[in-house]
Amino acid sequence: MDTQVTAVLARPDKTSKVRRFWNWYHHNIGRVAILLAMANVFLGLTIAKEVSAYIVSYGVFVAVWIMAVAAFEFKRYYEDDD
């Protein structure tokens, strides 16, 4: 998370030509952090040798969450073209 804080301090002005690269970096680092957090939960459940029902239910939760995020991203992408 320190990279996100540093990115805020180094954020260019909205009129800067490099702002789109900063936005790309900022959004994608956040997405990677979320994916690593989800993987960490699966790893923790596996190491703790939890009941497979916990792993399956978390997998279902993650799948539904990913479908919702994909739908929102798809909607946002096509609304920006208007």
CSV table of N, CA, C and O in Angstrom, one decimal:
chain,number,residue,atom,x,y,z
A,1,MET,N,0.8,-1.2,0.0
A,1,MET,CA,0.0,0.0,0.0
A,1,MET,C,0.9,1.3,0.0
A,1,MET,O,0.4,2.3,-0.3
A,2,ASP,N,2.1,1.1,0.3
A,2,ASP,CA,3.0,2.3,0.3
A,2,ASP,C,3.1,2.9,-1.1
A,2,ASP,O,3.3,4.1,-1.3
A,3,THR,N,3.0,2.0,-2.1
A,3,THR,CA,3.1,2.5,-3.5
A,3,THR,C,1.9,3.4,-3.8
A,3,THR,O,2.1,4.4,-4.6
A,4,GLN,N,0.8,3.1,-3.3
A,4,GLN,CA,-0.4,3.9,-3.6
A,4,GLN,C,-0.3,5.3,-2.9
A,4,GLN,O,-0.6,6.3,-3.5
A,5,VAL,N,0.3,5.3,-1.7
A,5,VAL,CA,0.5,6.6,-1.0
A,5,VAL,C,1.5,7.4,-1.7
A,5,VAL,O,1.3,8.6,-1.9
A,6,THR,N,2.6,6.8,-2.2
A,6,THR,CA,3.6,7.5,-2.9
A,6,THR,C,3.0,8.0,-4.2
A,6,THR,O,3.4,9.1,-4.7
A,7,ALA,N,2.2,7.2,-4.9
A,7,ALA,CA,1.6,7.7,-6.1
A,7,ALA,C,0.7,8.9,-5.9
A,7,ALA,O,0.7,9.8,-6.8
A,8,VAL,N,0.1,9.0,-4.8
A,8,VAL,CA,-0.8,10.2,-4.6
A,8,VAL,C,0.2,11.5,-4.5
A,8,VAL,O,-0.2,12.5,-5.0
A,9,LEU,N,1.3,11.3,-3.8
A,9,LEU,CA,2.2,12.4,-3.7
A,9,LEU,C,2.8,12.8,-5.0
A,9,LEU,O,3.2,14.0,-5.2
A,10,ALA,N,3.0,11.8,-5.9
A,10,ALA,CA,3.6,12.1,-7.2
A,10,ALA,C,2.6,12.4,-8.3
A,10,ALA,O,3.0,12.5,-9.5
A,11,ARG,N,1.3,12.5,-7.9
A,11,ARG,CA,0.3,12.6,-9.0
A,11,ARG,C,0.4,13.9,-9.7
A,11,ARG,O,0.5,15.0,-9.2
A,12,PRO,N,0.5,13.8,-11.1
A,12,PRO,CA,0.6,15.0,-11.9
A,12,PRO,C,-0.8,15.8,-12.0
A,12,PRO,O,-1.8,15.2,-11.6
A,13,ASP,N,-0.8,17.0,-12.4
A,13,ASP,CA,-2.0,17.8,-12.6
A,13,ASP,C,-2.9,17.2,-13.6
A,13,ASP,O,-2.4,16.4,-14.5
A,14,LYS,N,-4.2,17.5,-13.6
A,14,LYS,CA,-5.1,16.9,-14.5
A,14,LYS,C,-4.8,17.3,-15.9
A,14,LYS,O,-5.2,16.7,-16.9
A,15,THR,N,-4.1,18.4,-16.1
A,15,THR,CA,-3.8,18.9,-17.5
A,15,THR,C,-2.5,18.4,-18.0
A,15,THR,O,-2.2,18.6,-19.1
A,16,SER,N,-1.8,17.6,-17.2
A,16,SER,CA,-0.5,17.1,-17.6
A,16,SER,C,-0.7,16.0,-18.6
A,16,SER,O,-1.6,15.2,-18.6
A,17,LYS,N,0.3,15.9,-19.5
A,17,LYS,CA,0.3,14.8,-20.5
A,17,LYS,C,0.6,13.5,-20.0
A,17,LYS,O,0.2,12.5,-20.6
A,18,VAL,N,1.2,13.4,-18.8
A,18,VAL,CA,1.5,12.1,-18.3
A,18,VAL,C,0.5,11.6,-17.3
A,18,VAL,O,0.6,10.5,-16.7
A,19,ARG,N,-0.6,12.3,-17.1
A,19,ARG,CA,-1.6,12.0,-16.2
A,19,ARG,C,-2.3,10.6,-16.5
A,19,ARG,O,-2.6,9.8,-15.7
A,20,ARG,N,-2.5,10.4,-17.8
A,20,ARG,CA,-3.1,9.1,-18.2
A,20,ARG,C,-2.3,7.9,-17.8
A,20,ARG,O,-2.8,6.8,-17.5
A,21,PHE,N,-0.9,8.0,-17.9
A,21,PHE,CA,0.0,7.0,-17.4
A,21,PHE,C,-0.1,6.8,-15.9
A,21,PHE,O,-0.1,5.7,-15.4
A,22,TRP,N,-0.2,7.9,-15.2
A,22,TRP,CA,-0.4,7.8,-13.7
A,22,TRP,C,-1.7,7.1,-13.4
A,22,TRP,O,-1.7,6.2,-12.5
A,23,ASN,N,-2.8,7.5,-14.1
A,23,ASN,CA,-4.1,6.8,-13.9
A,23,ASN,C,-4.0,5.3,-14.1
A,23,ASN,O,-4.5,4.5,-13.4
A,24,TRP,N,-3.3,4.9,-15.2
A,24,TRP,CA,-3.2,3.5,-15.6
A,24,TRP,C,-2.5,2.8,-14.4
A,24,TRP,O,-2.9,1.7,-14.0
A,25,TYR,N,-1.4,3.4,-14.0
A,25,TYR,CA,-0.6,2.8,-12.9
A,25,TYR,C,-1.4,2.6,-11.6
A,25,TYR,O,-1.5,1.6,-11.0
A,26,HIS,N,-2.1,3.7,-11.3
A,26,HIS,CA,-2.8,3.8,-10.0
A,26,HIS,C,-4.0,2.7,-10.0
A,26,HIS,O,-4.1,2.0,-9.1
A,27,HIS,N,-4.7,2.7,-11.1
A,27,HIS,CA,-5.9,1.7,-11.2
A,27,HIS,C,-5.4,0.3,-11.2
A,27,HIS,O,-5.9,-0.6,-10.5
A,28,ASN,N,-4.4,0.0,-12.0
A,28,ASN,CA,-3.9,-1.4,-12.1
A,28,ASN,C,-3.2,-1.9,-10.9
A,28,ASN,O,-3.3,-3.1,-10.6
A,29,ILE,N,-2.4,-1.1,-10.2
A,29,ILE,CA,-1.8,-1.5,-9.0
A,29,ILE,C,-2.9,-1.8,-7.9
A,29,ILE,O,-2.8,-2.8,-7.2
A,30,GLY,N,-3.9,-1.0,-7.9
A,30,GLY,CA,-5.1,-1.3,-7.0
A,30,GLY,C,-5.7,-2.7,-7.3
A,30,GLY,O,-6.1,-3.5,-6.4
A,31,ARG,N,-5.9,-2.9,-8.6
A,31,ARG,CA,-6.5,-4.2,-9.0
A,31,ARG,C,-5.6,-5.4,-8.6
A,31,ARG,O,-6.1,-6.4,-8.2
A,32,VAL,N,-4.3,-5.2,-8.8
A,32,VAL,CA,-3.4,-6.3,-8.5
A,32,VAL,C,-3.4,-6.5,-7.0
A,32,VAL,O,-3.4,-7.7,-6.5
A,33,ALA,N,-3.5,-5.5,-6.2
A,33,ALA,CA,-3.5,-5.6,-4.7
A,33,ALA,C,-4.8,-6.4,-4.3
A,33,ALA,O,-4.7,-7.3,-3.4
A,34,ILE,N,-5.9,-6.2,-5.0
A,34,ILE,CA,-7.1,-6.9,-4.6
A,34,ILE,C,-7.0,-8.4,-5.0
A,34,ILE,O,-7.4,-9.3,-4.3
A,35,LEU,N,-6.4,-8.7,-6.2
A,35,LEU,CA,-6.2,-10.1,-6.6
A,35,LEU,C,-5.3,-10.8,-5.7
A,35,LEU,O,-5.5,-12.0,-5.3
A,36,LEU,N,-4.2,-10.2,-5.2
A,36,LEU,CA,-3.3,-10.8,-4.3
A,36,LEU,C,-4.0,-11.1,-3.0
A,36,LEU,O,-3.7,-12.1,-2.3
A,37,ALA,N,-4.8,-10.1,-2.5
A,37,ALA,CA,-5.5,-10.4,-1.3
A,37,ALA,C,-6.5,-11.6,-1.4
A,37,ALA,O,-6.6,-12.4,-0.4
A,38,MET,N,-7.2,-11.7,-2.5
A,38,MET,CA,-8.0,-12.9,-2.7
A,38,MET,C,-7.2,-14.2,-2.7
A,38,MET,O,-7.6,-15.2,-2.1
A,39,ALA,N,-6.1,-14.2,-3.4
A,39,ALA,CA,-5.2,-15.3,-3.4
A,39,ALA,C,-4.7,-15.7,-2.0
A,39,ALA,O,-4.6,-16.8,-1.6
A,40,ASN,N,-4.4,-14.6,-1.2
A,40,ASN,CA,-3.9,-14.8,0.1
A,40,ASN,C,-5.0,-15.5,1.0
A,40,ASN,O,-4.6,-16.4,1.8
A,41,VAL,N,-6.2,-15.2,0.8
A,41,VAL,CA,-7.3,-15.9,1.6
A,41,VAL,C,-7.4,-17.4,1.2
A,41,VAL,O,-7.5,-18.2,2.1
A,42,PHE,N,-7.3,-17.7,-0.1
A,42,PHE,CA,-7.3,-19.1,-0.5
A,42,PHE,C,-6.1,-19.8,0.1
A,42,PHE,O,-6.2,-20.9,0.6
A,43,LEU,N,-4.9,-19.2,0.0
A,43,LEU,CA,-3.7,-19.8,0.6
A,43,LEU,C,-3.9,-20.0,2.1
A,43,LEU,O,-3.5,-21.1,2.6
A,44,GLY,N,-4.4,-19.0,2.8
A,44,GLY,CA,-4.6,-19.2,4.2
A,44,GLY,C,-5.6,-20.3,4.6
A,44,GLY,O,-5.4,-21.1,5.5
A,45,LEU,N,-6.7,-20.4,3.8
A,45,LEU,CA,-7.6,-21.5,4.0
A,45,LEU,C,-7.0,-22.9,3.8
A,45,LEU,O,-7.3,-23.8,4.5
A,46,THR,N,-6.2,-22.9,2.8
A,46,THR,CA,-5.5,-24.2,2.4
A,46,THR,C,-4.5,-24.6,3.5
A,46,THR,O,-4.4,-25.7,3.9
A,47,ILE,N,-3.7,-23.6,3.9
A,47,ILE,CA,-2.7,-23.9,5.0
A,47,ILE,C,-3.3,-24.3,6.3
A,47,ILE,O,-2.8,-25.2,7.0
A,48,ALA,N,-4.4,-23.6,6.6
A,48,ALA,CA,-5.1,-24.0,7.9
A,48,ALA,C,-5.9,-25.3,7.8
A,48,ALA,O,-6.5,-25.7,8.7
A,49,LYS,N,-5.9,-25.9,6.6
A,49,LYS,CA,-6.6,-27.1,6.3
A,49,LYS,C,-8.1,-27.0,6.8
A,49,LYS,O,-8.6,-27.9,7.5
A,50,GLU,N,-8.7,-25.9,6.3
A,50,GLU,CA,-10.1,-25.7,6.6
A,50,GLU,C,-11.0,-26.7,5.8
A,50,GLU,O,-10.5,-27.3,4.8
A,51,VAL,N,-12.2,-26.8,6.2
A,51,VAL,CA,-13.2,-27.7,5.5
A,51,VAL,C,-13.3,-27.2,4.1
A,51,VAL,O,-13.3,-26.0,3.9
A,52,SER,N,-13.4,-28.1,3.1
A,52,SER,CA,-13.5,-27.7,1.7
A,52,SER,C,-14.7,-26.8,1.5
A,52,SER,O,-14.7,-26.0,0.5
A,53,ALA,N,-15.7,-26.9,2.3
A,53,ALA,CA,-16.9,-26.1,2.1
A,53,ALA,C,-16.6,-24.6,2.3
A,53,ALA,O,-17.2,-23.8,1.6
A,54,TYR,N,-15.7,-24.3,3.2
A,54,TYR,CA,-15.2,-22.9,3.3
A,54,TYR,C,-14.5,-22.4,2.0
A,54,TYR,O,-14.8,-21.3,1.5
A,55,ILE,N,-13.7,-23.2,1.5
A,55,ILE,CA,-13.0,-22.9,0.3
A,55,ILE,C,-13.9,-22.7,-0.9
A,55,ILE,O,-13.8,-21.8,-1.7
A,56,VAL,N,-14.9,-23.6,-1.0
A,56,VAL,CA,-15.8,-23.6,-2.1
A,56,VAL,C,-16.7,-22.3,-2.0
A,56,VAL,O,-17.0,-21.6,-2.9
A,57,SER,N,-17.2,-22.1,-0.7
A,57,SER,CA,-18.1,-20.9,-0.6
A,57,SER,C,-17.3,-19.6,-0.8
A,57,SER,O,-17.9,-18.7,-1.4
A,58,TYR,N,-16.1,-19.5,-0.4
A,58,TYR,CA,-15.3,-18.3,-0.7
A,58,TYR,C,-15.0,-18.2,-2.3
A,58,TYR,O,-15.1,-17.2,-2.8
A,59,GLY,N,-14.8,-19.4,-2.9
A,59,GLY,CA,-14.7,-19.4,-4.4
A,59,GLY,C,-15.9,-18.9,-5.1
A,59,GLY,O,-15.8,-18.1,-6.0
A,60,VAL,N,-17.1,-19.3,-4.6
A,60,VAL,CA,-18.4,-18.8,-5.2
A,60,VAL,C,-18.5,-17.3,-4.9
A,60,VAL,O,-18.9,-16.6,-5.9
A,61,PHE,N,-18.2,-16.9,-3.7
A,61,PHE,CA,-18.2,-15.4,-3.5
A,61,PHE,C,-17.3,-14.7,-4.4
A,61,PHE,O,-17.7,-13.6,-5.0
A,62,VAL,N,-16.1,-15.1,-4.6
A,62,VAL,CA,-15.1,-14.5,-5.5
A,62,VAL,C,-15.6,-14.5,-6.9
A,62,VAL,O,-15.5,-13.5,-7.6
A,63,ALA,N,-16.2,-15.6,-7.3
A,63,ALA,CA,-16.7,-15.7,-8.7
A,63,ALA,C,-17.9,-14.7,-8.9
A,63,ALA,O,-17.9,-14.0,-10.0
A,64,VAL,N,-18.8,-14.6,-8.0
A,64,VAL,CA,-19.9,-13.6,-8.1
A,64,VAL,C,-19.3,-12.2,-8.1
A,64,VAL,O,-19.8,-11.3,-8.9
A,65,TRP,N,-18.4,-11.9,-7.2
A,65,TRP,CA,-17.8,-10.6,-7.1
A,65,TRP,C,-17.1,-10.2,-8.4
A,65,TRP,O,-17.2,-9.1,-8.9
A,66,ILE,N,-16.3,-11.2,-9.0
A,66,ILE,CA,-15.6,-10.9,-10.3
A,66,ILE,C,-16.6,-10.6,-11.4
A,66,ILE,O,-16.4,-9.7,-12.2
A,67,MET,N,-17.7,-11.4,-11.5
A,67,MET,CA,-18.8,-11.1,-12.5
A,67,MET,C,-19.4,-9.7,-12.3
A,67,MET,O,-19.6,-9.0,-13.3
A,68,ALA,N,-19.6,-9.3,-11.1
A,68,ALA,CA,-20.2,-8.0,-10.8
A,68,ALA,C,-19.2,-6.9,-11.2
A,68,ALA,O,-19.6,-5.9,-11.9
A,69,VAL,N,-18.0,-7.1,-10.9
A,69,VAL,CA,-17.0,-6.1,-11.2
A,69,VAL,C,-16.8,-6.0,-12.8
A,69,VAL,O,-16.7,-4.9,-13.3
A,70,ALA,N,-16.8,-7.2,-13.4
A,70,ALA,CA,-16.7,-7.2,-14.9
A,70,ALA,C,-17.9,-6.5,-15.5
A,70,ALA,O,-17.7,-5.7,-16.5
A,71,ALA,N,-19.1,-6.7,-15.0
A,71,ALA,CA,-20.2,-6.0,-15.5
A,71,ALA,C,-20.2,-4.5,-15.3
A,71,ALA,O,-20.5,-3.7,-16.3
A,72,PHE,N,-19.7,-4.1,-14.2
A,72,PHE,CA,-19.6,-2.6,-13.9
A,72,PHE,C,-18.5,-2.0,-14.8
A,72,PHE,O,-18.6,-0.9,-15.4
A,73,GLU,N,-17.4,-2.7,-15.0
A,73,GLU,CA,-16.3,-2.2,-15.9
A,73,GLU,C,-16.8,-2.2,-17.3
A,73,GLU,O,-16.5,-1.2,-18.0
A,74,PHE,N,-17.5,-3.2,-17.8
A,74,PHE,CA,-18.1,-3.2,-19.1
A,74,PHE,C,-19.0,-2.0,-19.3
A,74,PHE,O,-18.9,-1.3,-20.3
A,75,LYS,N,-19.9,-1.8,-18.3
A,75,LYS,CA,-20.9,-0.7,-18.4
A,75,LYS,C,-20.1,0.6,-18.4
A,75,LYS,O,-20.4,1.5,-19.2
A,76,ARG,N,-19.1,0.8,-17.6
A,76,ARG,CA,-18.4,2.0,-17.5
A,76,ARG,C,-17.6,2.3,-18.8
A,76,ARG,O,-17.6,3.4,-19.3
A,77,TYR,N,-17.0,1.3,-19.4
A,77,TYR,CA,-16.3,1.4,-20.6
A,77,TYR,C,-17.2,1.9,-21.8
A,77,TYR,O,-16.8,2.8,-22.5
A,78,TYR,N,-18.4,1.3,-21.9
A,78,TYR,CA,-19.3,1.7,-23.0
A,78,TYR,C,-20.0,3.0,-22.7
A,78,TYR,O,-20.5,3.6,-23.6
A,79,GLU,N,-20.2,3.4,-21.5
A,79,GLU,CA,-20.8,4.6,-21.2
A,79,GLU,C,-19.9,5.8,-21.5
A,79,GLU,O,-20.3,6.9,-21.8
A,80,ASP,N,-18.6,5.6,-21.3
A,80,ASP,CA,-17.6,6.6,-21.6
A,80,ASP,C,-17.5,7.0,-23.0
A,80,ASP,O,-17.1,8.1,-23.4
A,81,ASP,N,-17.9,6.1,-23.9
A,81,ASP,CA,-17.9,6.3,-25.4
A,81,ASP,C,-19.0,7.3,-25.9
A,81,ASP,O,-18.9,7.8,-27.0
A,82,ASP,N,-20.0,7.5,-25.0
A,82,ASP,CA,-21.1,8.4,-25.5
A,82,ASP,C,-20.7,9.8,-25.7
A,82,ASP,O,-19.9,10.4,-25.2
